[in-house]
C-alpha positions as CSV (number, residue, x, y, z in Angstrom):
1,M,2.3,55.5,-29.1
2,R,-1.2,55.6,-27.2
3,N,-1.8,51.5,-27.8
4,L,2.0,50.6,-26.9
5,G,0.9,52.2,-23.5
6,I,-2.3,50.5,-23.1
7,V,-0.7,47.0,-24.1
8,V,2.2,48.0,-21.1
9,L,-0.5,48.7,-18.6
10,L,-2.4,45.7,-19.9
11,L,0.6,43.8,-19.2
12,L,0.9,44.8,-16.2
13,F,-2.6,44.1,-14.8
14,I,-2.1,41.0,-15.8
15,A,1.3,40.3,-13.8
16,G,-0.1,41.8,-11.0
17,C,-3.2,39.4,-11.2
18,Q,-0.6,36.5,-11.7
19,S,1.0,37.7,-8.3
20,N,-1.5,37.6,-6.1
21,S,-2.9,34.3,-7.3
22,A,0.2,32.5,-6.7
23,K,-0.4,33.3,-2.9
24,Y,-2.5,31.7,-0.2
25,Q,-3.7,33.6,2.7
26,V,-5.3,31.8,5.3
27,N,-7.3,33.5,8.2
28,G,-8.8,32.8,11.1
29,T,-11.1,33.6,13.7
30,V,-11.6,31.5,16.8
31,A,-14.2,32.8,19.2
32,G,-13.2,32.7,22.6
33,L,-9.6,32.7,22.3
34,D,-7.7,35.7,23.3
35,S,-4.1,34.7,22.5
36,A,-2.6,32.1,21.8
37,V,0.7,30.7,19.0
38,V,-1.6,28.9,15.9
39,Y,1.4,26.4,13.7
40,L,0.2,25.5,10.5
41,V,1.3,21.7,10.1
42,K,1.6,18.9,7.0
43,A,2.5,15.5,8.0
44,E,5.3,14.3,6.7
45,N,6.6,10.5,6.8
46,G,3.9,10.1,9.4
47,R,4.9,12.4,11.6
48,P,3.4,16.5,12.1
49,V,6.1,18.7,10.1
50,T,5.5,22.9,11.5
51,T,5.6,24.6,8.7
52,D,4.7,28.7,10.2
53,T,4.2,29.9,13.0
54,T,2.0,32.8,14.3
55,H,0.2,34.2,17.2
56,A,-3.5,34.8,17.6
57,V,-4.5,38.5,18.8
58,E,-8.4,38.4,20.2
59,G,-8.6,35.0,18.7
60,K,-7.7,36.4,15.0
61,F,-4.8,35.0,13.2
62,S,-3.3,34.5,9.3
63,F,-0.6,32.4,7.2
64,E,0.4,33.9,4.3
65,G,2.5,32.8,1.4
66,T,3.0,30.1,-1.5
67,I,3.2,26.8,-2.4
68,A,3.7,24.8,-5.6
69,V,1.2,22.3,-5.1
70,P,-1.4,21.8,-2.8
71,E,-1.1,19.8,-0.1
72,L,-3.2,18.6,3.1
73,H,-2.8,21.1,5.9
74,Y,-3.6,21.2,9.7
75,L,-4.3,23.9,11.7
76,R,-3.0,23.3,16.4
77,L,-3.5,25.6,18.8
78,G,-0.5,24.8,21.4
79,E,0.9,21.7,21.3
80,R,-2.2,19.5,21.2
81,D,-5.0,20.9,19.5
82,Y,-6.1,20.3,16.3
83,F,-9.1,22.4,14.8
84,A,-8.8,21.9,11.2
85,Q,-8.2,20.3,8.1
86,F,-7.3,21.5,4.4
87,F,-5.7,21.7,1.7
88,L,-3.4,24.6,1.4
89,E,-3.7,26.0,-1.9
90,N,-3.2,29.5,-3.5
91,E,-6.4,30.6,-2.5
92,T,-7.9,33.1,0.4
93,I,-9.1,30.4,3.0
94,T,-11.2,31.4,5.6
95,V,-11.3,29.6,9.1
96,E,-13.7,29.8,11.7
97,A,-13.3,27.9,14.6
98,N,-15.1,28.6,18.6
99,A,-12.6,27.6,21.3
100,D,-14.8,25.6,23.3
101,S,-16.0,23.5,20.5
102,L,-12.9,23.0,17.8
103,R,-14.4,20.1,15.9
104,G,-17.1,22.3,14.5
105,T,-14.3,24.3,13.0
106,Q,-15.5,25.6,9.2
107,V,-13.4,26.2,6.7
108,T,-14.4,27.9,3.0
109,G,-12.1,29.4,0.2
110,S,-10.5,26.2,-1.0
111,P,-12.0,24.5,-3.6
112,I,-10.0,21.4,-3.7
113,T,-10.6,21.0,0.3
114,D,-14.5,21.2,-0.7
115,L,-14.1,18.2,-3.1
116,F,-11.9,16.5,-0.5
117,N,-15.0,17.2,2.0
118,E,-17.5,15.8,-0.2
119,Y,-15.4,11.8,0.0
120,L,-15.2,12.2,3.4
121,D,-19.2,12.5,4.0
122,E,-19.5,9.7,1.5
123,V,-17.0,7.2,3.4
124,Q,-18.2,8.2,6.7
125,R,-22.2,7.5,5.3
126,M,-20.6,3.6,3.8
127,Q,-18.4,4.1,7.9
128,E,-21.3,4.5,9.6
129,K,-23.4,1.5,7.9
130,M,-20.0,-0.8,8.2
131,S,-20.3,0.0,12.4
132,E,-24.0,-1.3,12.1
133,Y,-22.8,-4.6,10.2
134,Q,-20.3,-4.9,13.3
135,Q,-23.2,-4.5,15.8
136,Q,-25.8,-6.8,13.8
137,Y,-23.1,-9.9,13.6
138,S,-21.8,-9.5,17.2
139,A,-25.8,-9.7,18.4
140,A,-26.5,-12.6,15.5
141,M,-22.5,-14.4,17.1
142,A,-24.4,-14.1,20.5
143,S,-27.7,-15.3,20.0
144,G,-25.5,-18.5,17.8
145,N,-27.9,-17.7,15.0
146,Q,-25.4,-18.8,12.3
147,D,-27.7,-18.1,9.6
148,E,-27.9,-14.6,10.7
149,V,-24.3,-14.6,10.8
150,D,-23.5,-15.8,7.8
151,R,-25.8,-13.4,5.7
152,I,-24.2,-10.1,8.2
153,R,-20.6,-11.2,6.9
154,I,-21.7,-11.6,3.2
155,D,-22.9,-7.8,3.2
156,A,-20.7,-6.9,5.1
157,E,-17.8,-7.6,2.6
158,A,-20.2,-6.6,-0.3
159,A,-20.3,-3.1,1.8
160,N,-16.2,-3.1,2.1
161,D,-16.1,-4.0,-1.4
162,N,-18.3,-1.1,-2.6
163,M,-16.0,1.0,-0.4
164,Q,-12.8,0.4,-2.5
165,V,-15.5,1.4,-5.5
166,Y,-16.2,4.3,-4.8
167,A,-12.5,5.0,-4.0
168,K,-11.2,4.0,-7.4
169,N,-14.4,6.0,-9.3
170,F,-13.5,9.2,-7.5
171,V,-9.8,8.8,-8.0
172,K,-10.9,8.5,-11.9
173,E,-13.1,11.2,-11.6
174,N,-11.0,13.7,-10.0
175,S,-7.6,12.6,-11.2
176,T,-6.2,16.1,-12.3
177,S,-7.0,17.3,-8.6
178,I,-4.4,16.5,-6.1
179,V,-7.2,14.7,-4.0
180,G,-6.8,11.9,-6.7
181,P,-3.5,10.9,-5.7
182,F,-3.9,11.8,-2.3
183,V,-6.8,9.6,-1.6
184,T,-5.1,7.0,-3.7
185,L,-2.3,6.9,-1.4
186,T,-4.2,6.7,1.9
187,Q,-6.9,4.5,0.8
188,L,-6.1,2.5,-1.9
189,A,-2.2,1.8,-2.4
190,Q,-2.3,-0.7,-0.1
191,Q,-5.3,-2.3,-0.9
192,L,-5.0,-2.6,-4.8
193,D,-2.9,-5.2,-6.6
194,Y,0.1,-3.9,-8.9
195,T,-1.8,-3.6,-12.0
196,E,-4.9,-2.0,-10.6
197,L,-3.2,0.9,-8.6
198,K,-0.5,1.3,-11.7
199,E,-3.5,2.1,-14.1
200,L,-4.8,4.7,-11.4
201,V,-1.4,6.5,-10.8
202,D,-0.6,6.4,-14.7
203,L,-4.0,8.5,-14.7
204,F,-2.2,11.5,-13.1
205,P,-0.9,14.1,-14.9
206,A,2.4,15.9,-15.6
207,E,1.7,18.9,-13.3
208,L,1.1,16.6,-10.3
209,D,4.4,14.6,-10.3
210,S,6.0,16.9,-8.1
211,S,3.8,16.9,-5.6
212,V,4.8,14.2,-2.4
213,Y,2.0,12.2,-3.0
214,T,2.5,10.9,-6.4
215,K,6.2,10.7,-5.7
216,Q,5.2,8.5,-2.6
217,L,2.7,6.8,-5.2
218,K,5.5,5.8,-8.5
219,E,7.8,4.6,-5.4
220,F,5.3,2.6,-4.2
221,V,4.5,1.1,-7.8
222,A,7.9,0.8,-8.8
223,E,8.3,-1.7,-5.3
224,K,4.8,-3.9,-6.1
225,G,6.2,-3.9,-9.3
226,R,8.8,-5.9,-8.1
227,T,7.0,-8.7,-6.6
228,A,3.9,-8.2,-9.1
229,I,2.6,-11.7,-10.3
230,G,4.0,-12.9,-12.9
231,V,7.3,-11.6,-12.0
232,Q,10.7,-13.1,-11.5
233,A,10.8,-13.1,-7.4
234,P,13.5,-10.9,-6.4
235,E,16.5,-12.7,-4.8
236,F,17.3,-12.8,-1.5
237,T,20.1,-14.8,1.6
238,M,19.3,-15.2,5.2
239,N,20.6,-17.2,7.9
240,D,18.3,-20.2,9.2
241,V,17.9,-21.4,12.4
242,D,21.3,-22.7,12.9
243,G,23.2,-19.0,11.2
244,N,23.8,-20.8,8.0
245,P,22.8,-19.2,4.7
246,V,19.8,-20.1,2.6
247,S,18.8,-18.5,-0.6
248,L,15.7,-18.5,-2.3
249,S,17.2,-19.9,-5.6
250,A,17.9,-23.3,-3.6
251,F,14.2,-23.9,-4.0
252,R,13.9,-23.8,-7.5
253,G,12.1,-27.1,-8.8
254,K,9.1,-26.7,-7.1
255,Y,6.6,-24.5,-6.1
256,L,7.2,-22.7,-2.7
257,L,5.6,-20.5,-0.4
258,I,7.7,-17.1,1.0
259,D,5.9,-17.1,4.2
260,F,6.4,-13.9,6.4
261,W,5.7,-14.1,10.0
262,A,6.8,-13.3,13.2
263,A,6.2,-15.4,16.9
264,W,4.8,-12.5,18.2
265,C,2.1,-11.6,15.2
266,G,-1.3,-12.9,16.5
267,P,-2.9,-13.1,12.6
268,C,-0.1,-15.4,12.0
269,R,-0.4,-18.1,14.4
270,Q,-3.7,-18.6,14.1
271,E,-2.9,-18.7,10.5
272,N,-0.1,-21.5,11.0
273,P,-2.3,-24.6,11.5
274,N,-3.5,-24.2,8.2
275,V,-0.2,-23.6,6.5
276,V,1.1,-26.9,8.2
277,S,-1.6,-28.6,6.6
278,A,-1.0,-27.2,3.6
279,Y,2.3,-28.2,4.0
280,N,1.5,-31.9,5.0
281,T,-1.1,-32.3,2.2
282,F,1.0,-31.5,-0.6
283,K,5.0,-31.4,0.1
284,D,4.9,-35.0,-1.3
285,K,3.5,-33.0,-5.1
286,G,6.4,-31.0,-5.4
287,F,5.9,-28.2,-2.8
288,D,7.5,-26.2,-0.2
289,I,7.6,-23.4,2.2
290,L,10.1,-21.3,3.4
291,G,9.1,-19.0,7.0
292,V,11.0,-15.9,7.1
293,S,10.2,-14.0,10.4
294,L,10.2,-10.8,11.4
295,D,11.2,-11.3,15.1
296,R,14.2,-10.1,17.2
297,E,14.4,-12.2,19.5
298,K,15.5,-15.5,18.6
299,E,14.7,-17.5,21.5
300,A,10.8,-16.4,21.1
301,W,11.3,-16.8,17.4
302,L,12.6,-20.8,17.8
303,K,9.8,-21.7,20.5
304,A,6.7,-20.6,17.8
305,I,8.6,-23.1,15.4
306,E,8.1,-25.8,18.0
307,D,5.0,-25.2,19.5
308,D,3.3,-24.5,16.0
309,K,5.2,-27.9,14.5
310,L,6.4,-25.7,11.2
311,S,8.5,-28.4,10.0
312,W,10.1,-26.8,7.3
313,T,12.6,-24.1,6.7
314,H,13.0,-20.9,8.7
315,V,15.4,-18.0,8.2
316,S,15.4,-14.4,9.5
317,D,18.2,-11.2,10.5
318,L,16.2,-10.7,13.2
319,K,15.8,-7.2,12.5
320,Y,11.8,-7.2,13.0
321,W,10.3,-4.5,10.7
322,Q,13.5,-3.9,9.1
323,N,13.7,-7.4,7.9
324,E,16.1,-7.5,4.6
325,A,13.7,-9.7,3.1
326,A,10.2,-8.3,4.1
327,Q,11.4,-4.8,3.0
328,L,12.7,-6.4,-0.7
329,Y,9.2,-7.5,-0.7
330,G,7.4,-4.6,0.3
331,V,5.8,-6.3,2.8
332,Q,3.7,-4.0,5.2
333,S,1.8,-6.0,6.9
334,I,1.8,-9.9,8.5
335,P,0.9,-12.8,7.7
336,H,2.1,-11.8,4.1
337,S,2.7,-14.5,1.4
338,V,4.1,-15.0,-1.9
339,L,4.0,-18.3,-4.4
340,L,6.4,-19.2,-6.5
341,D,6.2,-21.8,-9.4
342,P,9.2,-23.7,-10.2
343,E,11.0,-21.4,-12.1
344,G,11.1,-19.0,-8.8
345,K,7.8,-16.3,-10.7
346,I,5.1,-15.5,-8.5
347,V,2.1,-16.9,-9.1
348,A,-0.3,-16.0,-6.2
349,K,0.0,-13.4,-3.1
350,N,-1.3,-13.7,0.4
351,L,-3.6,-16.7,0.2
352,R,-4.7,-17.8,3.1
353,G,-7.0,-20.3,4.8
354,K,-9.5,-22.6,2.0
355,D,-7.8,-20.6,-0.8
356,L,-3.9,-21.7,-0.3
357,H,-5.4,-25.2,-0.2
358,D,-7.5,-24.6,-3.6
359,K,-4.5,-22.8,-5.4
360,L,-2.5,-25.9,-4.5
361,N,-4.7,-28.6,-6.1
362,E,-5.4,-26.8,-8.8
363,L,-1.1,-26.3,-9.5
364,L,-0.2,-29.8,-8.2
365,N,-3.0,-32.1,-8.5
């Protein structure tokens, strides 16, 4: 009986420890602050969402609760003064700030935040180097030193590649931490192709599946998979400039460039002469273009077609970023292009400048 009592007491002690460890406690101090409302905020679909509020009394405040999967949170004084960034996890987290210099806020007690800050410190160092290259590039351009311009551009491109390599390696080394999905979603998802992104997402353990970051990544991977190189391009039908329906499948038998663009898009208009050149060079060799416009004003769309001499088929539903074909193809920015083979399979994406000509030369000559 005595031994049974010890076991019961031990189980109660363990239960008590588990209960405490399943809570977060955020203790904050803002020196120089009398009283104010403090908001605990997280980002949701790109917008700030308040998850809790409290009042600071003589500069001191606290939040308490539980969180199933850690998420990045912020603290805010009033309506606009954000002063802390940390992963909310079931730990005792301390926030120390000064009302006169909120940027100097210190957060301790969150191991996940410490790991994330290690990543941010290295990224900041790399970004400072990129800023140096930008200044050097501007100076070289101003002096007309083309050799120096070319050298700096090559160095800057290499530095930019190094940032991506660092981010990928960081995620691989920390795939069991929520920081892995967060960095992948915010830093890499748009840059990586389907295969690379899927390889990273597949590293995350099942216990992170309920994370909003992992869920968004899996949706993004599925979206990219629909337009990955080697797959059949998703079919769509959209009206042309005369209001007649045009189907993607009508272009079978030729290499086809689906060109997502808009009259209001400066980079698109700058790329258009190159696309025109490619069309004129290869149109008699089994190449065609289908322009998909993300415009919302028909007159501007038609004028841009005429001004830029875009003499191929054009379609649009005039729904701006809600263009149905653009959403189907996961278009996040324009110009965006997808090259299909005569059977309608995707063979390349986002070919610009000389790369477009080189690829068409490879395929058609």
